Short mmCIF file of C-alpha atoms in Angstrom, two decimals:
data_model
loop_
_atom_site.label_atom_id
_atom_site.label_comp_id
_atom_site.label_asym_id
_atom_site.label_seq_id
_atom_site.Cartn_x
_atom_site.Cartn_y
_atom_site.Cartn_z
CA UNK A 1 -92.70 -12.17 -100.88
CA UNK A 2 -94.86 -10.35 -98.21
CA UNK A 3 -96.72 -8.54 -100.90
CA UNK A 4 -98.27 -11.61 -101.97
CA UNK A 5 -99.14 -12.97 -98.67
CA UNK A 6 -102.85 -13.27 -97.65
CA UNK A 7 -104.45 -13.51 -94.15
CA UNK A 8 -106.81 -16.55 -93.96
CA UNK A 9 -108.30 -17.65 -90.73
CA UNK A 10 -105.57 -16.03 -88.90
CA UNK A 11 -102.79 -17.86 -90.75
CA UNK A 12 -100.39 -15.82 -92.84
CA UNK A 13 -99.67 -17.46 -96.37
CA UNK A 14 -96.51 -16.29 -98.24
CA UNK A 15 -96.49 -17.63 -101.94
CA UNK A 16 -99.12 -20.12 -100.77
CA UNK A 17 -97.24 -21.35 -97.66
CA UNK A 18 -98.77 -21.82 -94.26
CA UNK A 19 -96.17 -19.57 -92.00
CA UNK A 20 -96.74 -21.91 -89.03
CA UNK A 21 -93.81 -22.40 -86.73
CA UNK A 22 -91.83 -25.70 -87.82
CA UNK A 23 -89.97 -26.16 -84.73
CA UNK A 24 -90.60 -29.41 -82.57
CA UNK A 25 -92.91 -28.70 -79.60
CA UNK A 26 -91.26 -27.69 -76.64
CA UNK A 27 -91.39 -31.21 -74.83
CA UNK A 28 -89.63 -32.57 -78.04
CA UNK A 29 -86.87 -30.17 -77.97
CA UNK A 30 -83.49 -31.20 -77.30
CA UNK A 31 -82.36 -28.10 -75.55
CA UNK A 32 -83.98 -24.61 -75.03
CA UNK A 33 -82.14 -21.35 -74.46
CA UNK A 34 -84.02 -18.38 -73.33
CA UNK A 35 -81.56 -15.94 -75.01
CA UNK A 36 -82.31 -17.84 -78.51
CA UNK A 37 -86.01 -17.80 -77.79
CA UNK A 38 -85.91 -13.83 -77.01
CA UNK A 39 -83.90 -13.39 -80.04
CA UNK A 40 -86.35 -15.20 -82.03
CA UNK A 41 -89.46 -13.05 -80.67
CA UNK A 42 -87.16 -9.85 -81.29
CA UNK A 43 -86.75 -10.45 -84.95
CA UNK A 44 -90.21 -11.31 -85.72
CA UNK A 45 -91.37 -8.45 -83.97
CA UNK A 46 -89.06 -6.04 -85.93
CA UNK A 47 -88.80 -7.57 -89.23
CA UNK A 48 -92.06 -6.95 -91.60
CA UNK A 49 -91.13 -9.87 -94.14
CA UNK A 50 -93.13 -12.35 -92.33
CA UNK A 51 -91.59 -15.26 -94.41
CA UNK A 52 -88.09 -14.05 -93.17
CA UNK A 53 -89.45 -14.14 -89.72
CA UNK A 54 -90.75 -17.71 -90.08
CA UNK A 55 -87.53 -18.81 -91.77
CA UNK A 56 -85.56 -17.45 -88.88
CA UNK A 57 -87.60 -19.02 -86.24
CA UNK A 58 -87.22 -22.50 -87.77
CA UNK A 59 -83.72 -22.19 -88.79
CA UNK A 60 -81.81 -20.43 -85.87
CA UNK A 61 -82.57 -22.64 -83.27
CA UNK A 62 -82.43 -26.01 -85.36
CA UNK A 63 -79.10 -26.98 -83.80
CA UNK A 64 -80.58 -26.70 -80.45
CA UNK A 65 -83.96 -28.08 -81.06
CA UNK A 66 -82.75 -31.11 -82.82
CA UNK A 67 -79.21 -31.87 -83.03
CA UNK A 68 -77.61 -31.61 -79.41
CA UNK A 69 -77.30 -34.05 -76.67
CA UNK A 70 -76.21 -32.45 -73.61
CA UNK A 71 -75.32 -33.92 -70.03
CA UNK A 72 -72.92 -33.58 -67.12
CA UNK A 73 -70.31 -36.27 -67.34
CA UNK A 74 -68.00 -36.57 -64.18
CA UNK A 75 -68.95 -33.16 -63.03
CA UNK A 76 -68.26 -31.54 -66.58
CA UNK A 77 -70.27 -30.28 -69.36
CA UNK A 78 -70.47 -32.67 -71.97
CA UNK A 79 -72.25 -32.15 -75.51
CA UNK A 80 -72.62 -34.31 -78.48
CA UNK A 81 -73.84 -32.74 -81.62
CA UNK A 82 -74.95 -34.58 -84.76
CA UNK A 83 -75.07 -33.10 -88.25
CA UNK A 84 -78.89 -33.68 -88.68
CA UNK A 85 -79.63 -36.55 -90.62
CA UNK A 86 -76.48 -38.20 -90.13
CA UNK A 87 -75.78 -39.71 -86.45
CA UNK A 88 -72.24 -38.71 -86.18
CA UNK A 89 -70.34 -35.72 -84.72
CA UNK A 90 -67.82 -33.72 -87.26
CA UNK A 91 -65.49 -31.67 -85.48
CA UNK A 92 -66.10 -29.08 -88.25
CA UNK A 93 -69.80 -29.12 -88.25
CA UNK A 94 -70.22 -29.24 -84.56
CA UNK A 95 -68.35 -25.94 -84.10
CA UNK A 96 -69.98 -24.24 -87.08
CA UNK A 97 -73.29 -25.40 -85.81
CA UNK A 98 -73.24 -23.76 -82.22
CA UNK A 99 -70.61 -20.86 -83.34
CA UNK A 100 -73.65 -18.62 -84.03
CA UNK A 101 -74.88 -18.79 -80.55
CA UNK A 102 -71.55 -17.58 -78.83
CA UNK A 103 -72.79 -13.90 -78.91
CA UNK A 104 -75.74 -15.00 -76.70
CA UNK A 105 -73.91 -17.09 -73.76
CA UNK A 106 -73.26 -14.54 -71.49
CA UNK A 107 -76.90 -13.94 -71.23
CA UNK A 108 -77.79 -17.56 -70.88
CA UNK A 109 -75.52 -19.81 -68.57
CA UNK A 110 -77.39 -22.99 -69.57
CA UNK A 111 -76.22 -22.01 -73.32
CA UNK A 112 -72.79 -21.35 -72.13
CA UNK A 113 -72.42 -24.75 -70.57
CA UNK A 114 -73.74 -26.33 -73.34
CA UNK A 115 -70.57 -24.74 -75.52
CA UNK A 116 -68.26 -25.80 -72.96
CA UNK A 117 -69.64 -29.32 -73.34
CA UNK A 118 -68.99 -29.07 -77.23
CA UNK A 119 -65.62 -28.05 -76.53
CA UNK A 120 -64.90 -30.82 -73.84
CA UNK A 121 -66.22 -33.55 -76.31
CA UNK A 122 -64.16 -32.51 -79.08
CA UNK A 123 -61.10 -32.60 -76.98
CA UNK A 124 -61.79 -36.10 -76.32
CA UNK A 125 -62.42 -36.91 -80.13
CA UNK A 126 -59.12 -34.95 -80.93
CA UNK A 127 -57.26 -37.28 -78.54
CA UNK A 128 -58.98 -40.27 -79.77
CA UNK A 129 -57.65 -39.75 -83.42
CA UNK A 130 -56.45 -36.33 -84.71
CA UNK A 131 -56.66 -37.59 -88.30
CA UNK A 132 -60.60 -38.28 -88.16
CA UNK A 133 -63.13 -35.97 -89.26
CA UNK A 134 -66.20 -37.53 -87.56
CA UNK A 135 -67.01 -39.57 -84.44
CA UNK A 136 -69.79 -41.60 -82.74
CA UNK A 137 -71.03 -40.82 -79.05
CA UNK A 138 -70.57 -44.51 -78.45
CA UNK A 139 -66.99 -45.27 -79.03
CA UNK A 140 -68.01 -49.05 -79.45
CA UNK A 141 -70.11 -48.23 -82.52
CA UNK A 142 -68.86 -49.86 -85.60
CA UNK A 143 -68.82 -47.52 -88.57
CA UNK A 144 -70.34 -48.13 -91.98
CA UNK A 145 -66.90 -47.12 -93.25
CA UNK A 146 -64.92 -49.85 -91.16
CA UNK A 147 -63.54 -51.31 -94.16
CA UNK A 148 -61.66 -48.28 -95.25
CA UNK A 149 -58.15 -48.77 -95.71
CA UNK A 150 -56.74 -46.58 -93.11
CA UNK A 151 -56.03 -46.98 -89.44
CA UNK A 152 -59.83 -47.16 -88.43
CA UNK A 153 -60.23 -46.86 -84.62
CA UNK A 154 -63.25 -47.44 -82.25
CA UNK A 155 -65.82 -45.05 -82.25
CA UNK A 156 -64.52 -43.14 -85.44
CA UNK A 157 -67.26 -42.52 -88.00
CA UNK A 158 -64.76 -41.56 -90.84
CA UNK A 159 -61.02 -40.69 -91.00
CA UNK A 160 -60.61 -38.26 -93.49
CA UNK A 161 -57.86 -36.00 -92.89
CA UNK A 162 -58.80 -32.42 -93.16
CA UNK A 163 -56.88 -29.63 -91.91
CA UNK A 164 -60.10 -27.67 -90.92
CA UNK A 165 -61.02 -30.41 -88.71
CA UNK A 166 -58.46 -29.42 -86.00
CA UNK A 167 -58.85 -25.44 -86.82
CA UNK A 168 -62.75 -25.37 -85.82
CA UNK A 169 -62.24 -26.80 -82.32
CA UNK A 170 -59.62 -23.99 -81.62
CA UNK A 171 -61.96 -21.37 -83.13
CA UNK A 172 -64.62 -22.58 -80.91
CA UNK A 173 -62.55 -22.63 -77.78
CA UNK A 174 -61.11 -19.22 -78.55
CA UNK A 175 -64.53 -17.58 -79.00
CA UNK A 176 -65.87 -18.98 -75.92
CA UNK A 177 -62.76 -18.06 -73.78
CA UNK A 178 -62.63 -14.47 -75.11
CA UNK A 179 -66.47 -14.21 -74.34
CA UNK A 180 -66.41 -15.60 -70.85
CA UNK A 181 -63.20 -15.67 -69.52
CA UNK A 182 -63.97 -18.94 -68.48
CA UNK A 183 -60.71 -21.18 -68.00
CA UNK A 184 -62.25 -24.49 -66.88
CA UNK A 185 -62.58 -26.37 -70.05
CA UNK A 186 -58.90 -25.88 -70.80
CA UNK A 187 -56.90 -28.05 -68.41
CA UNK A 188 -54.68 -30.76 -69.04
CA UNK A 189 -56.57 -32.72 -71.80
CA UNK A 190 -57.27 -29.64 -73.94
CA UNK A 191 -53.48 -28.55 -73.49
CA UNK A 192 -52.59 -32.28 -74.59
CA UNK A 193 -55.01 -31.71 -77.79
CA UNK A 194 -53.32 -28.67 -78.48
CA UNK A 195 -49.95 -30.21 -78.47
CA UNK A 196 -51.28 -33.21 -80.63
CA UNK A 197 -52.86 -30.65 -83.27
CA UNK A 198 -49.44 -29.14 -83.53
CA UNK A 199 -47.52 -32.46 -83.93
CA UNK A 200 -50.22 -33.64 -86.63
CA UNK A 201 -49.81 -30.32 -88.62
CA UNK A 202 -46.19 -30.58 -88.78
CA UNK A 203 -46.08 -34.27 -89.68
CA UNK A 204 -48.54 -33.19 -92.60
CA UNK A 205 -45.98 -30.65 -93.75
CA UNK A 206 -44.23 -33.72 -95.17
CA UNK A 207 -40.75 -32.15 -95.25
CA UNK A 208 -38.78 -35.74 -94.92
CA UNK A 209 -41.46 -38.22 -95.63
CA UNK A 210 -45.24 -38.80 -96.27
CA UNK A 211 -46.19 -39.19 -92.48
CA UNK A 212 -48.29 -41.62 -90.93
CA UNK A 213 -51.72 -40.87 -92.56
CA UNK A 214 -52.97 -42.86 -95.40
CA UNK A 215 -56.79 -43.53 -96.69
CA UNK A 216 -58.08 -45.51 -99.60
CA UNK A 217 -61.93 -46.61 -100.05
CA UNK A 218 -63.55 -48.97 -102.38
CA UNK A 219 -65.90 -46.64 -104.14
CA UNK A 220 -67.17 -45.71 -107.39
CA UNK A 221 -66.74 -42.08 -106.56
CA UNK A 222 -63.30 -40.97 -107.16
CA UNK A 223 -63.55 -38.11 -104.72
CA UNK A 224 -63.99 -40.42 -101.66
CA UNK A 225 -60.89 -42.20 -101.99
CA UNK A 226 -57.08 -41.09 -102.32
CA UNK A 227 -54.39 -41.99 -105.41
CA UNK A 228 -50.88 -42.97 -104.74
CA UNK A 229 -51.33 -45.85 -102.27
CA UNK A 230 -53.67 -43.55 -100.15
CA UNK A 231 -51.22 -40.72 -99.81
CA UNK A 232 -52.33 -38.35 -102.15
CA UNK A 233 -50.42 -36.75 -105.26
CA UNK A 234 -46.92 -35.58 -104.51
CA UNK A 235 -46.00 -32.29 -103.02
CA UNK A 236 -42.88 -30.57 -102.83
CA UNK A 237 -42.10 -29.48 -99.21
CA UNK A 238 -42.99 -25.60 -99.00
CA UNK A 239 -43.92 -25.22 -95.23
CA UNK A 240 -47.67 -25.61 -95.88
CA UNK A 241 -49.92 -28.46 -94.57
CA UNK A 242 -51.08 -31.12 -96.79
CA UNK A 243 -54.85 -31.71 -96.45
CA UNK A 244 -55.86 -35.03 -98.18
CA UNK A 245 -59.51 -33.95 -98.00
CA UNK A 246 -61.31 -30.75 -98.33
CA UNK A 247 -63.98 -29.39 -95.89
CA UNK A 248 -66.61 -30.89 -98.20
CA UNK A 249 -65.13 -34.27 -97.23
CA UNK A 250 -63.89 -34.79 -100.93
CA UNK A 251 -60.29 -35.78 -101.73
CA UNK A 252 -57.87 -32.86 -102.74
CA UNK A 253 -56.09 -32.92 -106.33
CA UNK A 254 -53.25 -31.05 -104.72
CA UNK A 255 -52.65 -31.48 -101.35
CA UNK A 256 -51.65 -28.14 -100.27
CA UNK A 257 -55.15 -26.88 -99.62
CA UNK A 258 -55.09 -22.80 -99.58
CA UNK A 259 -58.02 -21.86 -97.50
CA UNK A 260 -57.56 -24.41 -94.89
CA UNK A 261 -53.79 -23.43 -94.57
CA UNK A 262 -54.99 -19.72 -94.11
CA UNK A 263 -57.34 -21.05 -91.37
CA UNK A 264 -54.64 -22.85 -89.54
CA UNK A 265 -52.58 -19.60 -89.31
CA UNK A 266 -55.35 -17.99 -87.48
CA UNK A 267 -56.10 -21.21 -85.37
CA UNK A 268 -52.43 -21.61 -84.54
CA UNK A 269 -52.04 -17.81 -83.22
CA UNK A 270 -55.27 -18.14 -81.30
CA UNK A 271 -53.70 -21.41 -79.60
CA UNK A 272 -50.69 -19.79 -78.73
CA UNK A 273 -52.39 -16.92 -76.96
CA UNK A 274 -54.61 -19.31 -75.06
CA UNK A 275 -51.71 -21.68 -74.11
CA UNK A 276 -49.53 -18.76 -72.91
CA UNK A 277 -52.26 -17.05 -70.89
CA UNK A 278 -54.03 -20.18 -69.28
CA UNK A 279 -51.13 -22.77 -68.97
CA UNK A 280 -48.12 -20.47 -69.20
CA UNK A 281 -46.59 -22.91 -71.58
CA UNK A 282 -44.32 -20.52 -73.37
CA UNK A 283 -42.38 -23.55 -75.38
CA UNK A 284 -45.93 -24.91 -76.80
CA UNK A 285 -46.83 -21.01 -77.54
CA UNK A 286 -43.75 -20.51 -79.31
CA UNK A 287 -44.03 -23.98 -81.55
CA UNK A 288 -47.43 -22.89 -82.30
CA UNK A 289 -46.54 -19.36 -82.98
CA UNK A 290 -43.33 -20.59 -85.22
CA UNK A 291 -45.57 -22.40 -87.26
CA UNK A 292 -48.13 -19.95 -88.02
CA UNK A 293 -45.22 -17.59 -89.13
CA UNK A 294 -43.98 -20.34 -91.50
CA UNK A 295 -47.15 -21.06 -92.99
CA UNK A 296 -47.69 -17.44 -93.57
CA UNK A 297 -44.47 -17.11 -95.47
CA UNK A 298 -45.26 -20.23 -97.45
CA UNK A 299 -48.57 -18.79 -98.28
CA UNK A 300 -47.30 -15.48 -99.59
CA UNK A 301 -44.65 -17.49 -102.10
CA UNK A 302 -47.25 -20.21 -103.14
CA UNK A 303 -50.69 -19.26 -102.88
CA UNK A 304 -50.81 -16.53 -105.35
CA UNK A 305 -51.67 -17.12 -108.94
CA UNK A 306 -51.55 -14.24 -111.54
CA UNK A 307 -54.98 -14.70 -113.57
CA UNK A 308 -55.31 -13.13 -117.22
CA UNK A 309 -58.69 -11.95 -116.12
CA UNK A 310 -58.86 -11.24 -112.46
CA UNK A 311 -55.26 -10.52 -111.87
CA UNK A 312 -53.53 -11.76 -108.70
CA UNK A 313 -55.82 -14.28 -106.87
CA UNK A 314 -55.59 -17.14 -104.27
CA UNK A 315 -55.45 -20.72 -105.94
CA UNK A 316 -57.45 -23.18 -104.34
CA UNK A 317 -55.03 -25.90 -104.18
CA UNK A 318 -51.29 -26.00 -104.99
CA UNK A 319 -48.41 -28.52 -104.92
CA UNK A 320 -45.31 -26.66 -104.43
CA UNK A 321 -44.44 -27.63 -107.98
CA UNK A 322 -45.89 -24.81 -109.64
CA UNK A 323 -49.39 -26.35 -110.23
CA UNK A 324 -52.55 -24.47 -109.21
CA UNK A 325 -56.00 -25.58 -109.08
CA UNK A 326 -58.13 -22.43 -109.79
CA UNK A 327 -61.77 -23.01 -108.23
CA UNK A 328 -63.64 -22.70 -105.04
CA UNK A 329 -66.02 -25.04 -103.14
CA UNK A 330 -68.94 -24.16 -101.15
CA UNK A 331 -67.90 -25.65 -97.85
CA UNK A 332 -66.19 -23.42 -95.29
CA UNK A 333 -63.41 -22.97 -95.06
CA UNK A 334 -63.58 -21.67 -98.93
CA UNK A 335 -61.83 -18.99 -100.60
CA UNK A 336 -64.94 -16.64 -100.46
CA UNK A 337 -65.44 -17.04 -96.69
CA UNK A 338 -61.77 -16.31 -95.66
CA UNK A 339 -62.73 -12.83 -93.86
CA UNK A 340 -65.74 -14.78 -92.01
CA UNK A 341 -62.86 -16.82 -90.53
CA UNK A 342 -60.63 -13.80 -89.93
CA UNK A 343 -58.14 -15.27 -92.05
CA UNK A 344 -57.85 -12.46 -94.54
CA UNK A 345 -59.04 -8.70 -94.47
CA UNK A 346 -62.13 -8.05 -96.62
CA UNK A 347 -60.40 -5.33 -98.08
CA UNK A 348 -57.36 -7.35 -99.17
CA UNK A 349 -56.93 -6.92 -102.92
CA UNK A 350 -56.04 -10.21 -103.53
CA UNK A 351 -59.09 -11.60 -101.65
CA UNK A 352 -61.23 -9.06 -103.60
CA UNK A 353 -59.86 -10.12 -106.92
CA UNK A 354 -60.55 -14.00 -105.68
CA UNK A 355 -63.69 -13.05 -104.57
CA UNK A 356 -64.67 -11.74 -107.95
CA UNK A 357 -63.31 -14.81 -109.58
CA UNK A 358 -65.05 -17.39 -107.29
CA UNK A 359 -68.55 -15.52 -108.10
CA UNK A 360 -67.79 -15.75 -111.86
CA UNK A 361 -68.02 -18.41 -114.75
CA UNK A 362 -64.28 -18.91 -114.43
CA UNK A 363 -64.93 -20.70 -111.39
CA UNK A 364 -65.86 -24.35 -112.66
CA UNK A 365 -68.49 -24.93 -109.69
CA UNK A 366 -70.21 -21.38 -109.79
CA UNK A 367 -73.79 -21.77 -111.24
CA UNK A 368 -76.45 -19.37 -112.35
CA UNK A 369 -80.09 -20.41 -112.75
CA UNK A 370 -83.56 -19.22 -112.65
CA UNK A 371 -83.61 -19.38 -108.83
CA UNK A 372 -80.18 -18.30 -107.73
CA UNK A 373 -76.61 -17.88 -108.36
CA UNK A 374 -73.83 -19.53 -106.17
CA UNK A 375 -71.12 -22.11 -105.59
CA UNK A 376 -71.36 -25.76 -105.53
CA UNK A 377 -68.92 -28.54 -105.75
CA UNK A 378 -68.47 -32.08 -106.65
CA UNK A 379 -69.59 -33.42 -103.27
CA UNK A 380 -73.16 -34.18 -104.32
CA UNK A 381 -72.13 -35.61 -107.64
CA UNK A 382 -74.22 -33.17 -109.97
CA UNK A 383 -73.86 -30.15 -111.39
CA UNK A 384 -76.10 -27.05 -111.33
CA UNK A 385 -76.63 -27.70 -107.70
CA UNK A 386 -75.87 -24.59 -105.53
CA UNK A 387 -75.11 -24.87 -101.87
CA UNK A 388 -76.67 -22.32 -99.56
CA UNK A 389 -73.54 -22.07 -97.43
CA UNK A 390 -71.93 -20.23 -100.40
CA UNK A 391 -74.75 -17.59 -100.70
CA UNK A 392 -74.41 -17.33 -96.92
CA UNK A 393 -70.48 -16.98 -97.18
CA UNK A 394 -71.20 -14.11 -99.86
CA UNK A 395 -73.46 -12.33 -97.83
CA UNK A 396 -71.40 -12.82 -94.27
CA UNK A 397 -68.25 -11.28 -96.10
CA UNK A 398 -69.97 -8.46 -98.17
CA UNK A 399 -69.76 -4.78 -97.50
CA UNK A 400 -72.44 -3.75 -100.18
CA UNK A 401 -75.87 -3.46 -98.72
CA UNK A 402 -77.36 -4.30 -102.24
CA UNK A 403 -75.33 -7.45 -102.45
CA UNK A 404 -76.54 -8.68 -98.78
CA UNK A 405 -80.15 -7.98 -99.97
CA UNK A 406 -79.51 -10.01 -103.10
CA UNK A 407 -78.22 -12.91 -100.91
CA UNK A 408 -81.13 -12.64 -98.48
CA UNK A 409 -83.58 -12.82 -101.48
CA UNK A 410 -81.88 -15.79 -103.17
CA UNK A 411 -82.11 -17.77 -99.89
CA UNK A 412 -85.73 -17.00 -99.38
CA UNK A 413 -86.28 -18.61 -102.86
CA UNK A 414 -84.02 -21.62 -102.08
CA UNK A 415 -86.06 -23.27 -99.19
CA UNK A 416 -88.82 -24.56 -101.53
CA UNK A 417 -91.49 -24.39 -99.05
CA UNK A 418 -89.98 -26.40 -96.71
CA UNK A 419 -88.89 -23.62 -94.08
CA UNK A 420 -85.25 -24.71 -93.99
CA UNK A 421 -82.09 -24.47 -95.82
CA UNK A 422 -80.41 -27.51 -97.52
CA UNK A 423 -77.25 -28.91 -98.40
CA UNK A 424 -77.75 -28.04 -102.18
CA UNK A 425 -80.47 -27.10 -104.44
CA UNK A 426 -80.89 -26.77 -108.15
CA UNK A 427 -80.17 -23.66 -109.79
CA UNK A 428 -83.40 -23.59 -111.76
CA UNK A 429 -85.69 -25.69 -109.39
CA UNK A 430 -85.26 -25.25 -105.66
CA UNK A 431 -87.60 -28.46 -105.28
CA UNK A 432 -84.62 -30.45 -106.27
CA UNK A 433 -82.51 -30.52 -103.11
CA UNK A 434 -80.27 -32.80 -101.06
CA UNK A 435 -80.25 -32.93 -97.29
CA UNK A 436 -83.60 -31.88 -95.98
CA UNK A 437 -82.30 -31.94 -92.34
CA UNK A 438 -78.77 -30.16 -92.23
CA UNK A 439 -78.41 -27.99 -89.05
CA UNK A 440 -75.17 -26.24 -90.04
CA UNK A 441 -77.03 -24.48 -93.09
CA UNK A 442 -79.82 -23.77 -90.94
CA UNK A 443 -77.99 -22.10 -88.21
CA UNK A 444 -75.61 -20.07 -90.27
CA UNK A 445 -78.44 -18.72 -91.94
CA UNK A 446 -80.11 -17.67 -88.77
CA UNK A 447 -76.42 -16.14 -87.90
CA UNK A 448 -76.47 -14.20 -91.39
CA UNK A 449 -80.19 -12.94 -90.67
CA UNK A 450 -79.35 -11.76 -87.14
CA UNK A 451 -76.16 -10.01 -88.49
CA UNK A 452 -78.04 -8.29 -91.10
CA UNK A 453 -80.75 -7.43 -88.68
CA UNK A 454 -78.41 -5.67 -86.22
CA UNK A 455 -76.39 -3.99 -89.06
CA UNK A 456 -78.71 -3.25 -92.04
CA UNK A 457 -82.51 -3.77 -90.42
CA UNK A 458 -83.75 -1.89 -93.47
CA UNK A 459 -82.67 -4.79 -95.79
CA UNK A 460 -84.92 -6.93 -94.13
CA UNK A 461 -87.79 -4.66 -94.19
CA UNK A 462 -87.49 -3.56 -98.03
#
């Protein structure tokens, strides 16, 4: 911490770390934003903890510095966003990576166009294949997963069906529209993508059959393939939507993934508001709203489980037959992160019970160690690996200043001298981590720090 810092040759060292900026030099940055650079200057000038200032400077602009490729194509903004060390654009990750910049776009027209470009690019991808989760910029590029037993299409990196892959683009579109009142990205192609999203959601309710989607992969990892001829384990139709994969890109056990169904309700309502206001399409708006209502009712009936310790909680997955998977995963949407996505009120008593469950040893993927405590998941194939995303989710959804400070302190300990967040780290040794370049974790960490700076600045100076 700062109290252990030394000043040597005009360089500040915290815990033996040289706090020199790790951003690429200006000429090597993929994109620069005046508004984000000004926020970094403001944060560093007013936060006494120099290590936090250093982390904010490194992490918050990481998406812009290293992962965005912005152009003007056919007169319209076009932005391709990689995750970091994987040269592919996930619909989920690309939204999450630029979402923290939305509050700055009214001050920075360049940044606003960049995000409009992300929306335009996502529309292209949804129309290409609504069941795919990740795509290439070059539609002729051949995927390393081309041998997957599914309907692989040109330009698709991976074809794992995840509800949230279609929710996140709506979230970004709605946030951009509300911030700017700009209707330009929401023309005929966007309108078609919303109709396709509705159709896909309805097909995956599986009311009369299993639908068109199936997926299998030759692999030693059971979470990377799907049982029952690639359709997943059976479900009883309830009105909920099947998600064959989780936001972690791991296969579900029971296909009704509860956090993603909550997210779908929010997204459907947002899309309904937009298509009615922008296109005057009352019929599509009614279809979107009707499905949202149907899922809401199904969640009330099937998502809640009466736990012997915590009372009524939300299950992570269900199948409609009465079976429940009680756990939480670090990736968003998660049960813990539901208020962050405006899917559940933070004061909701069932959510609060679920929160206590998720942050307890009753959650099989909650780990406590010498460095930190937090939620992991099966994705990295190891136990005892905490994801910074879970600690950030906890901080972003907390109303307790002590808990927020606790999350900040754990995240400081997690970077292991690298100056960046990671996919996961060992609960006892932060030097054991996965993915040194994972832009989503970096940028949302910056979002968490910026939120804390604006709402509880005293916590960053304690």
